[in-house]
XYZ file of C-alpha atoms in Angstrom:
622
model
C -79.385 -31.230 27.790
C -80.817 -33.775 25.246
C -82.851 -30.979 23.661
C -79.969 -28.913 23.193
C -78.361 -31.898 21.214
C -81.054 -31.853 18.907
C -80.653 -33.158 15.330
C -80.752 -30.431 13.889
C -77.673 -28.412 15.797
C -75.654 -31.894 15.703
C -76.185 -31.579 11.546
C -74.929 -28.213 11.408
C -72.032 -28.904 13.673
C -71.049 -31.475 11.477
C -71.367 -30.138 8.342
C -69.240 -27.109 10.082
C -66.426 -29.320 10.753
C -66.633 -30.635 7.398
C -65.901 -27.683 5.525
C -63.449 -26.717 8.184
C -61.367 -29.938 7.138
C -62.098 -29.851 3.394
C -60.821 -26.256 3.614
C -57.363 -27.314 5.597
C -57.294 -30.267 3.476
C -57.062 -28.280 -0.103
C -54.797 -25.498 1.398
C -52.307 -28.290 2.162
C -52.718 -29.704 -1.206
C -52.127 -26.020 -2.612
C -49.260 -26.047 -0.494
C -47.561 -29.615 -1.938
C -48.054 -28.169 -5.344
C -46.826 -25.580 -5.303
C -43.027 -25.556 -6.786
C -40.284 -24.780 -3.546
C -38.193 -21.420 -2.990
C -34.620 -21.605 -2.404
C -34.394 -19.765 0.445
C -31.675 -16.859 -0.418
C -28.540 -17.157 2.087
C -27.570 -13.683 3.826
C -24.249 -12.826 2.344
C -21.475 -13.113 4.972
C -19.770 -9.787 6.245
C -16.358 -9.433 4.905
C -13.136 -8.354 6.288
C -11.571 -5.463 4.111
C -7.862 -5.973 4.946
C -5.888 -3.287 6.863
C -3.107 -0.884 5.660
C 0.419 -1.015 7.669
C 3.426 1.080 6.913
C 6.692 -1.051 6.085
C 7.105 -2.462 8.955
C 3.311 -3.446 9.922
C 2.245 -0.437 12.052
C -1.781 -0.526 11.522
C -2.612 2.374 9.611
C -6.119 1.646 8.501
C -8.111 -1.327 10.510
C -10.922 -3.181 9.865
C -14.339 -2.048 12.880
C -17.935 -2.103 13.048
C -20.472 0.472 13.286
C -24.134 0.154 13.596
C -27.024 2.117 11.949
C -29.925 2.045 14.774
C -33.077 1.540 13.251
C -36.758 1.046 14.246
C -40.449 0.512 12.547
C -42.147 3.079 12.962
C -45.375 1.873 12.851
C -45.270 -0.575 15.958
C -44.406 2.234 18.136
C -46.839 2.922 20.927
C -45.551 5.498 22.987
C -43.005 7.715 20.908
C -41.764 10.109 23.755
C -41.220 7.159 25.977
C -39.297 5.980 23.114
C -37.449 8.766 22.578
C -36.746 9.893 26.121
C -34.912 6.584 26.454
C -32.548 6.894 23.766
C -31.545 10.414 23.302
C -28.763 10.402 25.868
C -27.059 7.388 23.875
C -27.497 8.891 20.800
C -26.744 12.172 21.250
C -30.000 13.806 19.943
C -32.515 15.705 21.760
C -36.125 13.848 22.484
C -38.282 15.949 20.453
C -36.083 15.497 17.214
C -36.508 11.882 17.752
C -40.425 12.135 17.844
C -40.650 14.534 14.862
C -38.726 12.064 12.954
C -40.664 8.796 13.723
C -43.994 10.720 13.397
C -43.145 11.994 10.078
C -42.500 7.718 8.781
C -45.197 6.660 11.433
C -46.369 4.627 8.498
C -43.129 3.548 7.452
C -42.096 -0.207 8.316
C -38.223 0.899 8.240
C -36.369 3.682 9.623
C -32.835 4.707 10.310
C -32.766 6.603 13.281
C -28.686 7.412 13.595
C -26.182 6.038 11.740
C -22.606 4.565 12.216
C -22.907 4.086 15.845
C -19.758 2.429 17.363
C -19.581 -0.645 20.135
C -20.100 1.364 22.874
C -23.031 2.891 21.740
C -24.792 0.102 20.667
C -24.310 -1.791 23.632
C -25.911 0.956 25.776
C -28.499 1.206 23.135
C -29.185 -2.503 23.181
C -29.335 -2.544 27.015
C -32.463 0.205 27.227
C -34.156 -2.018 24.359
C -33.690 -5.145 26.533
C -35.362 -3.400 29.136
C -37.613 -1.022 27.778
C -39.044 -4.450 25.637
C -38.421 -2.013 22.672
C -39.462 -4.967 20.254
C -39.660 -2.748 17.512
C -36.232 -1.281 17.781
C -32.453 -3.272 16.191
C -29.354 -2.110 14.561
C -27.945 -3.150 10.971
C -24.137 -3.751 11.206
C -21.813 -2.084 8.613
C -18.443 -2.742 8.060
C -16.226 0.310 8.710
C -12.595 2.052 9.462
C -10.931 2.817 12.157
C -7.544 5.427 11.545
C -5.791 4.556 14.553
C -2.901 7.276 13.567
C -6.074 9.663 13.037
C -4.037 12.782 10.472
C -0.679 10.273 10.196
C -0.078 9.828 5.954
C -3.900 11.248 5.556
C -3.988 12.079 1.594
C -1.680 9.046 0.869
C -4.225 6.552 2.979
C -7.202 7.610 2.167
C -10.725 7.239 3.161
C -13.545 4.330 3.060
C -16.674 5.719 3.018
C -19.940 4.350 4.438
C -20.772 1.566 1.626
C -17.511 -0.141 2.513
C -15.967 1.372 -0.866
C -12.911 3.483 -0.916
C -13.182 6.781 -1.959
C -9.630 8.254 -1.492
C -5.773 7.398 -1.417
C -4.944 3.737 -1.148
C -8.244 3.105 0.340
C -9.657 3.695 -3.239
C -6.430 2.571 -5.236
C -6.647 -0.829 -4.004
C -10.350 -1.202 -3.193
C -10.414 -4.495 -4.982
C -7.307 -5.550 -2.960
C -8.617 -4.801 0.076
C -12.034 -6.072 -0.855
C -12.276 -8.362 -3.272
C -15.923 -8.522 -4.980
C -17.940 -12.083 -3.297
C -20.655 -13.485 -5.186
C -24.424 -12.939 -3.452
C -24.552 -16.583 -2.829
C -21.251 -16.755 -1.050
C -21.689 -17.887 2.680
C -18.253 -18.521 3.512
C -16.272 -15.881 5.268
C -13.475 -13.414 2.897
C -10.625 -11.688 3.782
C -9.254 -8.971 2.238
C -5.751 -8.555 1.493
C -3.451 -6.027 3.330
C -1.417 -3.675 2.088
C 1.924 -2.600 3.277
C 2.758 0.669 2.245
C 6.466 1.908 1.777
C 6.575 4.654 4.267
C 7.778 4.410 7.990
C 4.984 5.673 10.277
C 7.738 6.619 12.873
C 9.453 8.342 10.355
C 6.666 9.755 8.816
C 5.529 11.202 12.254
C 8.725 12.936 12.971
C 9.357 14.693 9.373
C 5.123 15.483 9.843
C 6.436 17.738 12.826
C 8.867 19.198 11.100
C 6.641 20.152 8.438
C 3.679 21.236 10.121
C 6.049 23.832 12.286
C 7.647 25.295 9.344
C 4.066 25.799 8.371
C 3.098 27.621 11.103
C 6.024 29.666 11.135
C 6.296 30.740 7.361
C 1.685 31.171 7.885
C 2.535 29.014 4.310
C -1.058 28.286 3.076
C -0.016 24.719 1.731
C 3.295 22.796 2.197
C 4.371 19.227 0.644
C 7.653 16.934 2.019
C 8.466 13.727 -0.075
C 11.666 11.619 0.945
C 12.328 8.483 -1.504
C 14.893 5.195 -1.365
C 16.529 6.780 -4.707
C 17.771 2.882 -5.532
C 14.277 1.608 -5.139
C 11.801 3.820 -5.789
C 9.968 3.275 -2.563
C 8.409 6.830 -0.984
C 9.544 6.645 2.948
C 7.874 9.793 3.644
C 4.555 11.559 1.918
C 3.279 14.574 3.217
C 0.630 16.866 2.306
C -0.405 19.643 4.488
C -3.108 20.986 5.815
C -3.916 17.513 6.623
C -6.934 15.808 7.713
C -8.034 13.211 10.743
C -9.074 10.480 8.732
C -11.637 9.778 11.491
C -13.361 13.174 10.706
C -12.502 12.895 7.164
C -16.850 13.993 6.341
C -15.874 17.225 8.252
C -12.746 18.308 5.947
C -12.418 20.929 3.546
C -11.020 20.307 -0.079
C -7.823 21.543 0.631
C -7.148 19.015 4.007
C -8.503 16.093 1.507
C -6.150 17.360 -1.559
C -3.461 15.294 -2.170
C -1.252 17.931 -3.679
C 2.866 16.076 -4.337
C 0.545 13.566 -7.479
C -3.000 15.933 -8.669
C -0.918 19.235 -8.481
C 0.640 21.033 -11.126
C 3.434 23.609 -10.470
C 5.755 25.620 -11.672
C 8.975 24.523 -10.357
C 11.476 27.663 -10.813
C 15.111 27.405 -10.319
C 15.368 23.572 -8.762
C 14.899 22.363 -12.976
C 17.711 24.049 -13.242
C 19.551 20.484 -12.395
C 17.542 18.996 -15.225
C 18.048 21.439 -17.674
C 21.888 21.404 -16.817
C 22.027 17.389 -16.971
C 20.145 17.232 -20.828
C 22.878 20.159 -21.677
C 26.042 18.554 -20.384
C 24.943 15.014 -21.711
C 23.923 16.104 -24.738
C 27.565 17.638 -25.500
C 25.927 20.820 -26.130
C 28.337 22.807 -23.519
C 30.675 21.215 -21.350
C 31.759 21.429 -17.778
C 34.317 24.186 -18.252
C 32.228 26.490 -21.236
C 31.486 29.325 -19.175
C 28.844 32.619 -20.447
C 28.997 35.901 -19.196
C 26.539 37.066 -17.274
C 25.842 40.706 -16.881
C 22.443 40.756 -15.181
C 19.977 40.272 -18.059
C 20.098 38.317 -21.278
C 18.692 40.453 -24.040
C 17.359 38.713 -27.649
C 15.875 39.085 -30.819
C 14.644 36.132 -33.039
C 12.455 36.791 -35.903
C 11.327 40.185 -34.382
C 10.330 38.452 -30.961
C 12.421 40.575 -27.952
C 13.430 38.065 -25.075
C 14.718 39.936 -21.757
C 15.101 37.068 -19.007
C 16.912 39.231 -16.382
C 19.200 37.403 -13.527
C 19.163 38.353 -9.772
C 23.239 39.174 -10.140
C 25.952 40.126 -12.358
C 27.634 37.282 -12.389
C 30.281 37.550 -14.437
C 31.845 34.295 -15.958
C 30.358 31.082 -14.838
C 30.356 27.116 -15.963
C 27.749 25.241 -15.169
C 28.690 24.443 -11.783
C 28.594 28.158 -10.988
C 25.620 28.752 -12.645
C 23.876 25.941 -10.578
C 25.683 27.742 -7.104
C 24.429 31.081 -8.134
C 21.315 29.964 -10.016
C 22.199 32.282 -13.047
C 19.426 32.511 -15.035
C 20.979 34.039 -17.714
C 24.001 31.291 -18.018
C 21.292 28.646 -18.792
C 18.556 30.979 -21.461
C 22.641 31.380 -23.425
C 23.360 27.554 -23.143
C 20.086 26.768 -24.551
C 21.009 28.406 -27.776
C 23.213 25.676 -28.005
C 20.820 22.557 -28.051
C 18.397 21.813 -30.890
C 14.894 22.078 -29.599
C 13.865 19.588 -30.155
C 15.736 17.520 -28.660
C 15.442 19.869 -25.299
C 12.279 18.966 -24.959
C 12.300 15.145 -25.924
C 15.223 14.980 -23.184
C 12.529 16.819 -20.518
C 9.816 14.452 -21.398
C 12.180 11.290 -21.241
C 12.458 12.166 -17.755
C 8.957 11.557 -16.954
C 7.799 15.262 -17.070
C 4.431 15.961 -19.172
C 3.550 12.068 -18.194
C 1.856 10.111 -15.170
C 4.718 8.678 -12.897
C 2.482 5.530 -12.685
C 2.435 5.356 -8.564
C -0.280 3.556 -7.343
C -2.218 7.135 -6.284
C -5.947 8.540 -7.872
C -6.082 11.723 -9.758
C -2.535 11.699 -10.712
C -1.733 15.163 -13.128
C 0.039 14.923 -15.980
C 1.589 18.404 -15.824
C 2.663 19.936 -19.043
C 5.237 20.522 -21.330
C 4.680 22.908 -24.357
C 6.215 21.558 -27.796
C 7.148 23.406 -30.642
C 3.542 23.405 -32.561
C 2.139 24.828 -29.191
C 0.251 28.072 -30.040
C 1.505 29.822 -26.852
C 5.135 28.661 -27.650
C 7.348 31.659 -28.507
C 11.086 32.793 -29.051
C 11.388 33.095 -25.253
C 9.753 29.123 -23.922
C 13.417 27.634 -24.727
C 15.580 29.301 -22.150
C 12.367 30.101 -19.821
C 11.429 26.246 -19.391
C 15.450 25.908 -18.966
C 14.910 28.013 -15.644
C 12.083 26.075 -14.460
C 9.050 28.299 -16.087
C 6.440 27.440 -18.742
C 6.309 24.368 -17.899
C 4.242 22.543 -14.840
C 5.577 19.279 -13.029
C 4.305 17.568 -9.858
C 6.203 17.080 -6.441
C 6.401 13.206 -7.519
C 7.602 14.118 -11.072
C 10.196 16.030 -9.543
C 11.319 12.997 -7.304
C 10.791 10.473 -9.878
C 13.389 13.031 -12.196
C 16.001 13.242 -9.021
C 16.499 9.527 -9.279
C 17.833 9.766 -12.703
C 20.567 11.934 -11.061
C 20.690 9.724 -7.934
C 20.931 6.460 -9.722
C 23.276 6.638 -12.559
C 21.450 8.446 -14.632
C 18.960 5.591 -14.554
C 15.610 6.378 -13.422
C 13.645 4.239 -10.650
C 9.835 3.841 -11.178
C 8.200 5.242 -7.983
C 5.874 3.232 -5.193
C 4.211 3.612 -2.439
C 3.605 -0.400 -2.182
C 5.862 -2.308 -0.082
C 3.911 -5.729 0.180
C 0.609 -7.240 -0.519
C -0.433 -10.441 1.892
C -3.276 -12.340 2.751
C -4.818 -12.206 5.805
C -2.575 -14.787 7.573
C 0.417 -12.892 6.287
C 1.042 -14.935 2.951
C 3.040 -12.848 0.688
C 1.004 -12.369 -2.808
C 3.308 -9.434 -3.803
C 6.882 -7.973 -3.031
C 8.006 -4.697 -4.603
C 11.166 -5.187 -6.355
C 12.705 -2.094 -7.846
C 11.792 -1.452 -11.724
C 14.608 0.444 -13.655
C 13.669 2.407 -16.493
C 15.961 3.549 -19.880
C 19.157 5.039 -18.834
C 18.607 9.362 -19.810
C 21.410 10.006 -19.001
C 25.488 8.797 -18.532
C 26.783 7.996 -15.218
C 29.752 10.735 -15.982
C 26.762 13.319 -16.360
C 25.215 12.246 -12.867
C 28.670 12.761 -11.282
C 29.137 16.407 -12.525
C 25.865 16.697 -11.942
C 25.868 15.559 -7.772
C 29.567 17.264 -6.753
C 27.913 20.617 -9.094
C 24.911 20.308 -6.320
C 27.113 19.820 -3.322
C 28.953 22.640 -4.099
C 25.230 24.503 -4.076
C 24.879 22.978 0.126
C 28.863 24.303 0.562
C 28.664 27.740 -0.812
C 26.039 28.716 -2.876
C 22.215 29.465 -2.575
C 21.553 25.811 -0.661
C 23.980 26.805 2.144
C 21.273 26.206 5.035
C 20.889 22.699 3.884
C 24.420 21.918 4.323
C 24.770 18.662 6.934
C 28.471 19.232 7.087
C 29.255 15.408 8.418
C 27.716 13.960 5.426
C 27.421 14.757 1.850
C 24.583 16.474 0.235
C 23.897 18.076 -2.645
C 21.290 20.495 -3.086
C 19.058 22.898 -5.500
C 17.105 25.443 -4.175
C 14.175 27.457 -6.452
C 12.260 30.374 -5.897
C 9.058 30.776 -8.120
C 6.251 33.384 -8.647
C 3.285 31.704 -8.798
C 0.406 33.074 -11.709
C -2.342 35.845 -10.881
C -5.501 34.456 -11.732
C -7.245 37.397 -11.278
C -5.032 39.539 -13.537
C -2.855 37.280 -15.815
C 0.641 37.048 -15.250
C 2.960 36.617 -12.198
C 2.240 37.641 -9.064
C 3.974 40.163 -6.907
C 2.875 38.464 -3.608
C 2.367 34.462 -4.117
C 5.441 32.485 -3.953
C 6.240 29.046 -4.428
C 9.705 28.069 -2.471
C 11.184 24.712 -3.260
C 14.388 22.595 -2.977
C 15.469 19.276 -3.720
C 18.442 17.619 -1.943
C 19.967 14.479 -3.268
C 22.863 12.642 -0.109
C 24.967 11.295 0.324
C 26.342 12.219 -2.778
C 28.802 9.834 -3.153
C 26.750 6.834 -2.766
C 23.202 8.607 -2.996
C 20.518 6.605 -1.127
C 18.030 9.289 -0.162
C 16.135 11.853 -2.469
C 14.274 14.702 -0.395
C 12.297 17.562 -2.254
C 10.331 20.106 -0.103
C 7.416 22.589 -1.504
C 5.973 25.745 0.828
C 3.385 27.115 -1.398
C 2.470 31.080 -0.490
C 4.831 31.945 2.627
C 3.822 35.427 4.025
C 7.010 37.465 4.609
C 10.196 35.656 3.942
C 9.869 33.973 0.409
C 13.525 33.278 -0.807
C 13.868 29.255 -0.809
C 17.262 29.316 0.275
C 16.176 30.973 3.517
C 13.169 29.034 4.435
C 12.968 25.308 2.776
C 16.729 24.806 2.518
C 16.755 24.604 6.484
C 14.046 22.392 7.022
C 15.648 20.268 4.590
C 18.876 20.309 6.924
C 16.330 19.154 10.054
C 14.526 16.783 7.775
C 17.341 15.313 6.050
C 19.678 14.621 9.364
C 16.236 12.564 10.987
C 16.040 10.733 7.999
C 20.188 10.223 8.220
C 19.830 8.940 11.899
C 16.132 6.692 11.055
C 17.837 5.215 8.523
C 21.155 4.891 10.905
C 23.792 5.962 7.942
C 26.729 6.447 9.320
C 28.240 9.844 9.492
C 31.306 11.516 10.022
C 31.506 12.401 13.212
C 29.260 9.705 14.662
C 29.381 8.987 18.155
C 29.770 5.132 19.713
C 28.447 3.329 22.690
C 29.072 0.617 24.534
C 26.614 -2.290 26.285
C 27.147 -4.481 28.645
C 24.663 -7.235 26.668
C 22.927 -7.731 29.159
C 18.940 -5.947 29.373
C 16.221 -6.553 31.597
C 12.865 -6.972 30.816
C 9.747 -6.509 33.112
C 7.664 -9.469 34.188
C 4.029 -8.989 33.404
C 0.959 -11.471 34.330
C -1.966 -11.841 31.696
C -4.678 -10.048 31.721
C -7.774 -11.041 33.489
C -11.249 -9.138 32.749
C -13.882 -8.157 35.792
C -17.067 -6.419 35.849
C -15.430 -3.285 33.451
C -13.314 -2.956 30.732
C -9.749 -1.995 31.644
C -7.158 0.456 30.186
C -5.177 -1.965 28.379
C -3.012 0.461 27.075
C 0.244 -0.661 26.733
C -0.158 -3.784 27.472
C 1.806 -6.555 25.683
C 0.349 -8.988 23.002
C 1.860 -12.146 25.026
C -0.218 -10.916 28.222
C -3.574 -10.812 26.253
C -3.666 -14.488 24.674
C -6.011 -16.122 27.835
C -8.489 -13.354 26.231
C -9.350 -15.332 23.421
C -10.350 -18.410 25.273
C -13.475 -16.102 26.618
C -16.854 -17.712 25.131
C -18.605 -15.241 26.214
C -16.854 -12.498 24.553
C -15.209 -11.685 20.927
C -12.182 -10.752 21.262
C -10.225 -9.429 18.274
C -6.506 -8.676 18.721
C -5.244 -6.858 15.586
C -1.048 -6.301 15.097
C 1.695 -6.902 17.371
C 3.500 -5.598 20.103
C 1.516 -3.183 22.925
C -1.621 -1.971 23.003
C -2.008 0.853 21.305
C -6.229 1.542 21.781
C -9.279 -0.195 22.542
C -12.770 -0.294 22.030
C -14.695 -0.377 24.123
C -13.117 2.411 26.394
C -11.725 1.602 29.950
C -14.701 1.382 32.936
C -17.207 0.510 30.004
C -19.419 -2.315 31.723
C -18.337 -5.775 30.037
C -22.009 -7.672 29.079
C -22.263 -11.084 27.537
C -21.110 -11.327 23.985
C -19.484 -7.983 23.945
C -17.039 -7.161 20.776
C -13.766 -6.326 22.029
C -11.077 -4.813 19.443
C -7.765 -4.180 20.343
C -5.532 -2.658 18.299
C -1.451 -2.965 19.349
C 2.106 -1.573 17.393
């Protein structure tokens, strides 16, 4: 033993030790020198706010999803790996293992992305007990549509980076998410948006709609209803239609939101335009009357115009030319207006302009003037019947209220409220009234001249009989692309009903674009405006003429109910009252998020999912 302490070993041991500690001693003073690193704080997730209809129906909700991710390089045993995980994610094995051995040098992969709750808890569960160290999932903020198709085009659609890319969603992205700076730890809110439509009422006209589709084969169809005092859209359709939940699998047309990016023309409904600017403008009067033989035949400067009529006529005033929809009474009353002025009247009603609703993409549309090099002898009297000219569905609405309101137009919205989080109002529409275009005597002649078109004329089928309506119906051929001009086949019917008309409070205007058989408006939109216009009549609970009463006793009972208490699996809380799920949110163990009021509406996780420690629990109730 003493030998093998010699000097000599004891020496080197020692000088050993001494470089050891001169070595830790200038790494620490390396260390103290060198200047400190602010440590950059993970930015906190935010919470985009939700979109409600008027009355706070969820429309567009705030969930998470999960990307599943793994490196690559600290797997050992890849078809272990995969085996495990396929079932959960939907994939088979052996695409798994060609993907990870394709990045096995890769430190970062995404394996599947926007995984929901369910998913990743399972997923999480095989890691825990796999020891799958090398496996974890990056949360996203995302949406959930819990009306799915309900309002799709006028919603719109978040995509994956949390940014709108559609509809409202898009619109108001800085609304719903307001920019944070990257050093921001504390936790943001978006704002939510109300919108102005009823998502009860918007269901039931949606039905309507989507039948008359089916029936008519119609390749496109559009249904806008408007408060024609305030503006506010109650009802925006847009069909086909899309499941916002699937929006990545729909085609152009489902996405299209055709009443603001399309441009039409509208055919004989302008007619009510075209006989408002004519009658205000003194250039006929109510009881000037043209005869009307069947075609109107003229020559200026050596240009032949032959607009020919569907009738002979005979004698008519205006309000017989709107009940017939002459075409040749209105191309002889617009030799009796200045041009000029025509058109400024047209574009004073908002036609060849943006309405300015709160919607992407919005068209202009187009009106020709005088120095266009495709006007002619015949544009006059053939934009007076609705042609050579395009308008949108919302330009025709946002028009109607001029006649609805006095002459006074209202500026269209589809913005009802804007609130924080807690339910703070930040904004409240209030109606905004534009220039008067026209006299409130005009509107008058205008409204009775369009119920007499629901009475007797060409709007018949719209007639509601116990309340009053006045309606225009127009039927027009749609261009050939393929071989200029109009088309013999492709149709666009359209009609736009105005009620009651002696107190209007309701504008409706239906579009079905490219019926197969039947084509005529005043056979196939003006009766869905008759459905469409009496649910909107009993929604809105206007009184009609023959309305029935009832009485109540006052007294109404109301169910008990006990709160609900969680076991080993997630229940079906469907329909269960907000007041019953309260002791819910005193779970530490869980987080529990309860967004809207009223009942349950759905849930995630899904009923007889196994409940684990600090499982996410989102209920969504109306």
């Amino acid at each position: 033993m003493n030998k093998f302490f010699g000097s000599i070993r004891v020496w080197i041991f020692n000088i050993v030790l001494l470089l050891a500690l001169v070595f830790t001693y200038l790494k620490y003073i390396k260390l103290a020198l060198t200047p400190s690193v602010d440590v950059q704080s993970i930015p906190s997730m935010q919470e985009r706010g939700s979109i409600v209809d008027r009355n706070g129906k969820h429309l567009a909700v705030q969930t998470n999803f999960y990307h599943f991710i793994v490196t690559p390089r600290d797997i050992k045993d890849v078809d272990s790996f995969a085996q495990a995980v396929a079932p959960v994610l939907d994939m088979n094995p052996y695409e798994i293992v060609q993907l990870v051995n394709a990045n096995s040098s890769k430190s970062f992969l995404y394996i599947k992305k926007r995984l929901d709750t369910r998913e990743q808890d399972e997923l999480q569960k095989i890691i825990d007990q796999n020891n799958f160290n090398f496996a974890g999932f990056e949360r996203i903020p995302g949406r959930v549509y819990p009306e799915n198709a309900l309002a799709a085009q006028l919603i719109g659609y978040m995509g994956s980076d949390g940014v709108g890319l559609a509809g409202i969603e898009y619109i108001m992205q800085d609304t719903l998410s307001p920019q944070i700076s990257s050093d921001s730890t504390a936790d943001r809110h978006g704002q939510n948006v109300f919108l102005t439509i009823d998502a009860n009422l918007q269901h039931k006209l949606e039905q309507i709609a989507a039948e008359k589709m089916r029936e008519t084969q119609a390749e496109s169809m559009m249904l806008i209803a408007a408060d024609s005092k305030s503006g506010e859209i109650l009802s925006y359709i847009s069909l086909p239609s899309v499941d916002l939940n699937e929006y990545g699998r729909a085609t152009s047309a489902q996405t299209m939101d055709r009443p603001a990016v399309y441009a039409y023309e509208p055919g004989s409904v302008f007619k009510i335009f075209s006989a408002a600017i004519l009658l205000d403008t003194g250039s006929v009067t109510p009881v000037d009357s043209f005869l009307c033989d069947g075609v109107y035949e003229k020559i200026f400067d050596h240009d032949k115009i032959r607009i020919t009529c569907l009738d002979h006529h005979g004698w008519l005033n205006v309000r017989g030319a709107l009940q017939y929809s002459c075409n040749e009474y209105f191309a002889q009353a617009t030799e009796k207006i200045v041009t000029s002025v025509f058109l400024e009247r047209i574009r004073a009603l908002g036609f060849g302009e943006k309405t300015g609703i709160e919607l992407p993409g919005e068209t202009r549309g187009s009106v020709k003037n005088e120095n266009d090099r495709f006007w002619s002898a015949r544009s006059k009297p053939t934009i007076a019947i609705g042609q050579e000219l395009s308008v949108s569905a919302l330009q025709m609405v946002q028009a109607a209220t001029a006649i609805a309101n006095k002459g006074v137009p209202v500026q269209l919205t589809v913005i009802s409220r804007i609130t924080t989080y807690d339910g703070k109002d930040l904004f409240v529409h209030k109606p905004v009234y534009k220039d008067a275009v026209f006299s409130e005597r005009t509107t008058q002649t205008i409204l009775s001249d369009m119920e007499t078109v629901a009475q007797t004329g060409t709007g018949s089928r719209a007639n509601i009989r116990d309340i009053s309506i006045g309606v225009k119906t127009g039927t027009a051929q749609m261009a050939d692309l393929v071989n200029g001009g109009y088309s013999d086949t492709d149709y666009l019917s359209n009609c736009l009903a105005i009620f009651p008309t002696d107190n209007p409070k309701v504008i409706l205007y239906i579009v079905i674009e490219k019926a197969k058989g039947e084509t005529y408006a005043g056979r196939i939109v003006a009766p869905v405006i008759n459905e469409a216009a009496n649910v909107i009549i009993d929604h809105l609970g206007m009184q009609r003429g023959n309305a029935l009463s009832a009485e109540h006793n006052g007294v109404i009972s109301i169910a008990s109910s006990s709160p609900v208490v969680l076991g080993d699996t997630m229940p079906d809380l469907t329909g269960v009252p907000k007041r019953d799920l309260m002791l819910l949110l005193r779970r530490k163990d869980l987080s529990v998020q309860i967004k809207g009021d009223g009942y349950v509406k759905s849930q995630s996780p899904a009923a007889g999912t196994p409940i684990t420690e600090n499982m996410q629990i989102e209920l969504y109730l109306e």
